[in-house]
Short mmCIF file of C-alpha atoms in Angstrom, two decimals:
data_model
loop_
_atom_site.label_atom_id
_atom_site.label_comp_id
_atom_site.label_asym_id
_atom_site.label_seq_id
_atom_site.Cartn_x
_atom_site.Cartn_y
_atom_site.Cartn_z
CA UNK A 1 25.09 101.41 6.77
CA UNK A 2 24.05 102.25 3.30
CA UNK A 3 21.06 100.06 3.61
CA UNK A 4 17.90 101.91 4.19
CA UNK A 5 15.07 101.05 6.68
CA UNK A 6 13.24 99.75 3.56
CA UNK A 7 15.93 97.74 2.30
CA UNK A 8 16.25 96.31 5.90
CA UNK A 9 12.63 95.41 5.46
CA UNK A 10 12.85 93.78 2.74
CA UNK A 11 15.75 91.75 3.41
CA UNK A 12 13.90 90.64 6.67
CA UNK A 13 11.04 89.37 4.41
CA UNK A 14 13.04 87.47 2.02
CA UNK A 15 14.70 85.77 5.41
CA UNK A 16 11.24 85.04 6.44
CA UNK A 17 9.91 83.81 2.91
CA UNK A 18 13.37 81.47 3.12
CA UNK A 19 12.91 79.99 6.42
CA UNK A 20 8.95 79.49 5.77
CA UNK A 21 10.09 77.71 2.46
CA UNK A 22 12.94 75.51 4.35
CA UNK A 23 10.49 74.66 7.41
CA UNK A 24 7.70 73.54 4.59
CA UNK A 25 10.39 71.38 2.98
CA UNK A 26 11.62 69.81 6.32
CA UNK A 27 7.88 68.91 7.18
CA UNK A 28 7.15 67.53 3.43
CA UNK A 29 10.15 65.30 4.13
CA UNK A 30 8.31 63.58 7.03
CA UNK A 31 5.79 60.80 6.41
CA UNK A 32 2.95 63.25 5.41
CA UNK A 33 4.95 63.94 2.52
CA UNK A 34 5.20 60.36 1.41
CA UNK A 35 4.63 59.00 -2.29
CA UNK A 36 2.24 56.64 -3.30
CA UNK A 37 4.21 53.25 -3.64
CA UNK A 38 3.79 49.46 -3.73
CA UNK A 39 5.90 46.70 -2.45
CA UNK A 40 5.04 43.40 -4.42
CA UNK A 41 7.07 40.44 -5.52
CA UNK A 42 8.28 40.71 -9.17
CA UNK A 43 7.24 37.04 -10.00
CA UNK A 44 5.44 34.34 -8.61
CA UNK A 45 4.56 30.76 -10.46
CA UNK A 46 1.08 29.40 -9.38
CA UNK A 47 0.68 25.97 -9.71
CA UNK A 48 -2.46 25.27 -11.78
CA UNK A 49 -5.73 24.27 -9.26
CA UNK A 50 -3.79 25.60 -6.54
CA UNK A 51 -4.31 29.04 -4.19
CA UNK A 52 -1.63 31.54 -4.62
CA UNK A 53 -1.00 34.50 -1.78
CA UNK A 54 0.36 37.62 -2.97
CA UNK A 55 2.07 39.54 -0.49
CA UNK A 56 1.52 43.28 -0.76
CA UNK A 57 2.10 46.51 0.98
CA UNK A 58 1.81 50.10 0.05
CA UNK A 59 2.08 53.91 0.71
CA UNK A 60 -0.01 56.66 0.20
CA UNK A 61 0.82 60.21 -0.24
CA UNK A 62 0.44 62.58 2.64
CA UNK A 63 -2.58 64.14 3.50
CA UNK A 64 -4.40 60.85 2.25
CA UNK A 65 -3.86 58.95 5.44
CA UNK A 66 -7.00 59.85 7.05
CA UNK A 67 -8.62 58.68 3.56
CA UNK A 68 -7.78 55.05 4.50
CA UNK A 69 -11.13 53.46 6.20
CA UNK A 70 -13.52 50.80 5.77
CA UNK A 71 -14.97 51.89 2.53
CA UNK A 72 -11.66 50.94 0.34
CA UNK A 73 -11.36 48.18 -1.59
CA UNK A 74 -8.32 46.08 -3.65
CA UNK A 75 -8.34 45.84 -7.41
CA UNK A 76 -6.10 44.01 -9.56
CA UNK A 77 -5.87 43.53 -13.28
CA UNK A 78 -3.50 42.77 -15.94
CA UNK A 79 -4.09 46.74 -17.32
CA UNK A 80 -2.47 49.89 -16.25
CA UNK A 81 -5.48 51.83 -17.33
CA UNK A 82 -8.34 50.91 -15.47
CA UNK A 83 -10.71 51.51 -12.82
CA UNK A 84 -13.05 49.73 -10.56
CA UNK A 85 -15.78 49.22 -13.39
CA UNK A 86 -13.23 47.30 -15.85
CA UNK A 87 -11.34 45.35 -13.11
CA UNK A 88 -10.99 41.98 -13.52
CA UNK A 89 -10.07 40.80 -10.28
CA UNK A 90 -12.37 42.34 -7.35
CA UNK A 91 -10.96 40.34 -4.11
CA UNK A 92 -13.63 40.47 -1.19
CA UNK A 93 -12.29 41.63 2.37
CA UNK A 94 -11.91 37.99 3.10
CA UNK A 95 -9.35 37.53 0.57
CA UNK A 96 -7.32 40.94 0.93
CA UNK A 97 -5.44 41.99 4.09
CA UNK A 98 -6.15 45.23 6.07
CA UNK A 99 -5.93 48.19 3.98
CA UNK A 100 -6.60 50.48 6.47
CA UNK A 101 -2.91 49.43 7.42
CA UNK A 102 -1.26 49.49 4.14
CA UNK A 103 -1.83 45.67 3.88
CA UNK A 104 -2.74 44.57 0.44
CA UNK A 105 -1.67 40.99 0.42
CA UNK A 106 -4.29 38.82 -1.55
CA UNK A 107 -5.25 35.37 -1.55
CA UNK A 108 -6.83 33.65 -4.73
CA UNK A 109 -8.16 30.32 -3.95
CA UNK A 110 -7.79 27.84 -6.77
CA UNK A 111 -6.56 30.81 -8.61
CA UNK A 112 -9.67 30.23 -10.86
CA UNK A 113 -9.64 34.09 -11.47
CA UNK A 114 -5.93 34.21 -12.63
CA UNK A 115 -4.33 34.00 -16.14
CA UNK A 116 -0.61 34.12 -16.76
CA UNK A 117 0.10 37.90 -16.94
CA UNK A 118 1.19 40.86 -15.43
CA UNK A 119 -0.71 42.44 -12.76
CA UNK A 120 -1.43 45.93 -11.21
CA UNK A 121 -2.66 46.94 -7.78
CA UNK A 122 -5.63 49.76 -7.33
CA UNK A 123 -6.70 51.14 -4.28
CA UNK A 124 -10.18 52.99 -4.16
CA UNK A 125 -11.86 54.14 -1.36
CA UNK A 126 -15.26 56.06 -1.03
CA UNK A 127 -13.43 59.48 -0.86
CA UNK A 128 -10.85 61.18 -3.11
CA UNK A 129 -8.42 58.15 -2.21
CA UNK A 130 -8.31 56.44 -5.50
CA UNK A 131 -4.93 55.33 -7.06
CA UNK A 132 -3.51 52.64 -9.42
CA UNK A 133 -0.13 51.39 -8.35
CA UNK A 134 1.66 51.37 -11.88
CA UNK A 135 5.16 51.64 -10.68
CA UNK A 136 5.25 47.87 -9.99
CA UNK A 137 3.53 44.74 -11.03
CA UNK A 138 3.60 41.38 -10.31
CA UNK A 139 4.17 38.54 -13.18
CA UNK A 140 2.02 35.42 -12.44
CA UNK A 141 2.82 32.36 -14.49
CA UNK A 142 0.40 29.28 -14.22
CA UNK A 143 2.28 26.16 -14.47
CA UNK A 144 1.22 22.62 -14.69
CA UNK A 145 3.99 21.29 -13.18
CA UNK A 146 5.77 22.65 -9.96
CA UNK A 147 9.21 23.64 -9.99
CA UNK A 148 11.90 20.88 -8.61
CA UNK A 149 12.91 21.61 -5.10
CA UNK A 150 16.59 23.17 -4.08
CA UNK A 151 19.25 21.55 -2.47
CA UNK A 152 22.03 23.04 -0.83
CA UNK A 153 24.78 22.07 -1.31
CA UNK A 154 23.96 20.70 -4.95
CA UNK A 155 26.88 18.53 -4.51
CA UNK A 156 28.46 16.34 -1.66
CA UNK A 157 32.02 15.28 -1.37
CA UNK A 158 33.33 14.78 2.22
CA UNK A 159 35.20 12.05 4.24
CA UNK A 160 33.52 9.22 5.76
CA UNK A 161 32.55 10.99 9.31
CA UNK A 162 32.09 13.87 8.68
CA UNK A 163 28.99 16.08 9.90
CA UNK A 164 26.40 16.48 6.96
CA UNK A 165 23.83 19.10 6.69
CA UNK A 166 21.40 19.08 3.57
CA UNK A 167 18.73 21.80 2.78
CA UNK A 168 15.90 21.27 0.63
CA UNK A 169 13.85 23.91 -0.07
CA UNK A 170 10.93 24.45 -2.13
CA UNK A 171 8.26 27.63 -2.99
CA UNK A 172 5.28 27.85 -1.29
CA UNK A 173 2.87 30.02 -3.39
CA UNK A 174 -0.03 29.05 -1.25
CA UNK A 175 0.34 29.66 2.06
CA UNK A 176 -2.54 27.35 3.31
CA UNK A 177 -1.32 24.54 1.28
CA UNK A 178 2.92 24.54 1.33
CA UNK A 179 4.50 21.66 -0.25
CA UNK A 180 5.58 18.56 2.20
CA UNK A 181 9.09 17.38 1.87
CA UNK A 182 10.29 14.06 1.83
CA UNK A 183 13.98 12.57 1.81
CA UNK A 184 14.58 9.36 -0.22
CA UNK A 185 16.37 7.28 2.58
CA UNK A 186 16.22 7.22 6.36
CA UNK A 187 19.51 9.13 6.75
CA UNK A 188 18.42 10.86 10.12
CA UNK A 189 15.88 13.44 11.72
CA UNK A 190 14.46 16.38 9.15
CA UNK A 191 13.24 19.42 10.59
CA UNK A 192 10.76 21.43 8.49
CA UNK A 193 9.98 25.23 8.19
CA UNK A 194 8.11 27.79 6.76
CA UNK A 195 10.24 30.83 5.89
CA UNK A 196 9.32 33.87 4.39
CA UNK A 197 11.86 35.17 1.71
CA UNK A 198 13.14 38.81 1.36
CA UNK A 199 10.07 40.08 -0.93
CA UNK A 200 7.91 38.30 1.30
CA UNK A 201 6.81 35.32 -0.55
CA UNK A 202 7.09 31.99 1.41
CA UNK A 203 9.42 28.64 0.79
CA UNK A 204 9.22 25.26 2.54
CA UNK A 205 12.66 24.26 3.91
CA UNK A 206 13.83 20.55 5.60
CA UNK A 207 16.83 20.30 6.83
CA UNK A 208 18.50 16.82 7.27
CA UNK A 209 21.69 16.30 9.46
CA UNK A 210 23.55 12.74 9.42
CA UNK A 211 27.10 11.54 9.61
CA UNK A 212 28.66 10.53 6.02
CA UNK A 213 28.92 6.61 5.93
CA UNK A 214 30.79 4.98 3.49
CA UNK A 215 27.31 3.16 2.74
CA UNK A 216 26.44 6.35 1.60
CA UNK A 217 28.84 6.42 -1.30
CA UNK A 218 27.18 6.42 -4.82
CA UNK A 219 23.67 6.03 -3.43
CA UNK A 220 21.16 8.56 -4.54
CA UNK A 221 20.05 11.42 -1.93
CA UNK A 222 17.03 12.79 -3.07
CA UNK A 223 14.36 15.49 -1.85
CA UNK A 224 10.73 15.02 -2.94
CA UNK A 225 8.19 17.97 -2.73
CA UNK A 226 4.48 17.06 -3.03
CA UNK A 227 1.86 19.67 -3.93
CA UNK A 228 -1.70 19.35 -2.57
CA UNK A 229 -3.83 20.76 -5.22
CA UNK A 230 -7.40 22.21 -4.44
CA UNK A 231 -9.51 21.44 -6.95
CA UNK A 232 -9.45 17.53 -5.94
CA UNK A 233 -7.04 16.61 -8.96
CA UNK A 234 -4.13 14.09 -7.26
CA UNK A 235 -1.01 15.60 -6.11
CA UNK A 236 1.71 16.67 -7.97
CA UNK A 237 5.23 15.99 -7.26
CA UNK A 238 9.00 17.48 -8.18
CA UNK A 239 12.29 15.82 -7.19
CA UNK A 240 15.95 17.12 -7.09
CA UNK A 241 18.81 14.55 -6.15
CA UNK A 242 22.59 14.18 -5.41
CA UNK A 243 24.89 11.48 -5.72
CA UNK A 244 27.17 11.85 -2.57
CA UNK A 245 31.17 11.25 -2.94
CA UNK A 246 32.24 9.50 0.46
CA UNK A 247 35.91 9.38 1.18
CA UNK A 248 36.87 6.08 3.30
CA UNK A 249 39.84 4.21 4.30
CA UNK A 250 39.80 0.17 3.06
CA UNK A 251 36.68 -1.82 4.26
CA UNK A 252 35.87 -5.81 3.70
CA UNK A 253 39.45 -6.66 3.16
CA UNK A 254 39.11 -10.73 1.83
CA UNK A 255 40.98 -13.12 -0.06
CA UNK A 256 40.25 -15.36 -2.43
CA UNK A 257 41.76 -18.48 -3.84
CA UNK A 258 42.01 -20.09 -7.02
CA UNK A 259 41.50 -22.96 -7.84
CA UNK A 260 39.13 -23.06 -4.75
CA UNK A 261 38.96 -26.72 -4.30
CA UNK A 262 40.37 -29.42 -4.13
CA UNK A 263 43.91 -28.05 -3.21
CA UNK A 264 46.57 -30.68 -3.08
CA UNK A 265 49.95 -30.48 -1.05
CA UNK A 266 52.57 -28.99 -3.19
CA UNK A 267 49.85 -27.32 -5.56
CA UNK A 268 50.57 -23.89 -6.83
CA UNK A 269 47.33 -21.64 -5.79
CA UNK A 270 46.74 -17.97 -6.96
CA UNK A 271 45.78 -15.74 -3.92
CA UNK A 272 43.69 -12.61 -4.72
CA UNK A 273 43.03 -9.98 -2.21
CA UNK A 274 40.29 -7.30 -2.70
CA UNK A 275 39.06 -4.21 -0.78
CA UNK A 276 35.83 -1.97 -0.78
CA UNK A 277 37.69 1.91 -0.71
CA UNK A 278 37.46 5.43 -1.97
CA UNK A 279 40.00 6.38 -3.18
CA UNK A 280 41.13 3.14 -4.61
CA UNK A 281 43.47 0.96 -2.99
CA UNK A 282 46.95 2.00 -3.92
CA UNK A 283 48.94 -1.17 -2.53
CA UNK A 284 48.34 -4.44 -1.20
CA UNK A 285 51.02 -6.21 0.85
CA UNK A 286 50.87 -9.83 1.83
CA UNK A 287 52.41 -10.98 4.94
CA UNK A 288 52.80 -14.39 6.32
CA UNK A 289 52.96 -15.10 10.38
CA UNK A 290 56.62 -16.28 11.28
CA UNK A 291 56.36 -17.02 15.29
CA UNK A 292 55.71 -13.69 17.14
CA UNK A 293 56.61 -11.81 14.16
CA UNK A 294 54.99 -11.33 10.59
CA UNK A 295 57.11 -11.75 7.37
CA UNK A 296 56.82 -9.57 4.44
CA UNK A 297 56.09 -11.81 1.40
CA UNK A 298 55.14 -9.74 -1.50
CA UNK A 299 52.86 -6.96 -3.13
CA UNK A 300 50.36 -6.87 -5.50
CA UNK A 301 46.55 -7.72 -5.67
CA UNK A 302 47.18 -11.14 -6.59
CA UNK A 303 49.89 -13.61 -5.28
CA UNK A 304 50.83 -17.11 -6.24
CA UNK A 305 52.04 -19.60 -3.65
CA UNK A 306 52.79 -23.14 -3.62
CA UNK A 307 50.50 -25.26 -0.73
CA UNK A 308 52.49 -26.43 2.19
CA UNK A 309 51.28 -28.50 5.15
CA UNK A 310 53.73 -26.21 7.11
CA UNK A 311 53.47 -22.49 6.16
CA UNK A 312 50.26 -21.89 4.41
CA UNK A 313 48.70 -18.96 6.50
CA UNK A 314 48.74 -15.70 4.85
CA UNK A 315 47.09 -12.42 5.29
CA UNK A 316 46.87 -9.39 3.16
CA UNK A 317 46.73 -5.45 3.90
CA UNK A 318 45.18 -2.85 1.62
CA UNK A 319 46.26 0.40 1.57
CA UNK A 320 44.78 3.91 0.30
CA UNK A 321 45.46 7.45 0.88
CA UNK A 322 42.78 7.51 3.91
CA UNK A 323 44.45 4.45 5.91
CA UNK A 324 44.77 0.56 5.81
CA UNK A 325 43.13 -2.65 6.83
CA UNK A 326 44.28 -6.01 7.00
CA UNK A 327 42.21 -8.99 5.96
CA UNK A 328 39.69 -9.76 8.33
CA UNK A 329 40.41 -13.21 8.74
CA UNK A 330 44.05 -15.20 8.20
CA UNK A 331 43.55 -17.40 5.44
CA UNK A 332 45.34 -20.86 6.59
CA UNK A 333 45.75 -23.22 3.13
CA UNK A 334 46.47 -25.66 5.42
CA UNK A 335 43.25 -25.92 6.88
CA UNK A 336 41.55 -26.21 3.33
CA UNK A 337 44.53 -28.73 2.54
CA UNK A 338 43.44 -30.53 5.60
CA UNK A 339 39.66 -30.60 4.70
CA UNK A 340 40.65 -31.60 1.25
CA UNK A 341 42.20 -34.84 2.24
CA UNK A 342 39.52 -35.60 4.67
CA UNK A 343 36.77 -35.24 1.94
CA UNK A 344 39.29 -37.77 0.05
CA UNK A 345 39.11 -40.20 2.68
CA UNK A 346 35.60 -39.91 3.45
CA UNK A 347 34.66 -40.85 -0.29
CA UNK A 348 37.19 -43.60 -0.60
CA UNK A 349 36.08 -45.42 2.46
CA UNK A 350 32.22 -44.86 1.54
CA UNK A 351 32.96 -46.23 -1.65
CA UNK A 352 34.91 -49.62 0.21
CA UNK A 353 31.81 -49.60 2.55
CA UNK A 354 29.13 -49.38 -0.51
CA UNK A 355 30.87 -52.42 -2.21
#
């Protein structure tokens, strides 16, 4: 080999330095070599007069873990350059999470200290650990009216009998006073929960389960969020609604007469068939009993007949894309004619008796 003993020693020393560098690099990838960062939501809408919870967690760079002690305090400010002397917001320990566990979640009651601005978190301890987390801030917006709750799905188009599940959700910036959710009509039993979003903010949800009925068609279904404020002022509400489109086969098939009374024999009468259906009735058909059979006599919503004592019983059938239904009762014009004759006889003899 052409490598001298001195060269060989140099190579070994360089290898030693390389191994040491790699060891330090691997060591720094561990938690001890972490960086300062904070996890907070980007934006929170705060109802004026209520409280707000700011979810917050943080990490510190390696070597500062041991500096997280009971002397640490939380500060919030709308400026990226501040310290404990000019910080506008100095939460007490009762307002802040456990900073020794990297929990900086902060509660502001009545939001009286807050203004609409972007706030940054600062950690300050009675030791070298003092840092302002300027890489992320939370936009606080003070609002007088709460946002409308969200209905899922936002539209409802189903057939009658289908199982329906509606979810109403409303943000809960104040965890101790989440909104109460109420439904407009007694659709069924609802279940409320307080859920956590990915950014640790919370939302109140209510799930309503029911079976779709033709009685729901066209009738507004609404969900109302009621927010209780801390300042003693009356509660505030926000509402979201939808109008369901329920498809169903014909209901309440009925026959009407024109003229209605009195009806005389051999008089022409117009029969009209009506029904409640969605989609609308496509076809009306008319039938007349003929012994044990039924004789088809015509189509259309209206039908003209001549009154007869013998054959004056009719019924109609309404049909749409989802099915059909017959008139609830057979309409016997002979019976109406008979009643008309009795009425005329009654008034005739009553007139003679009164003479």
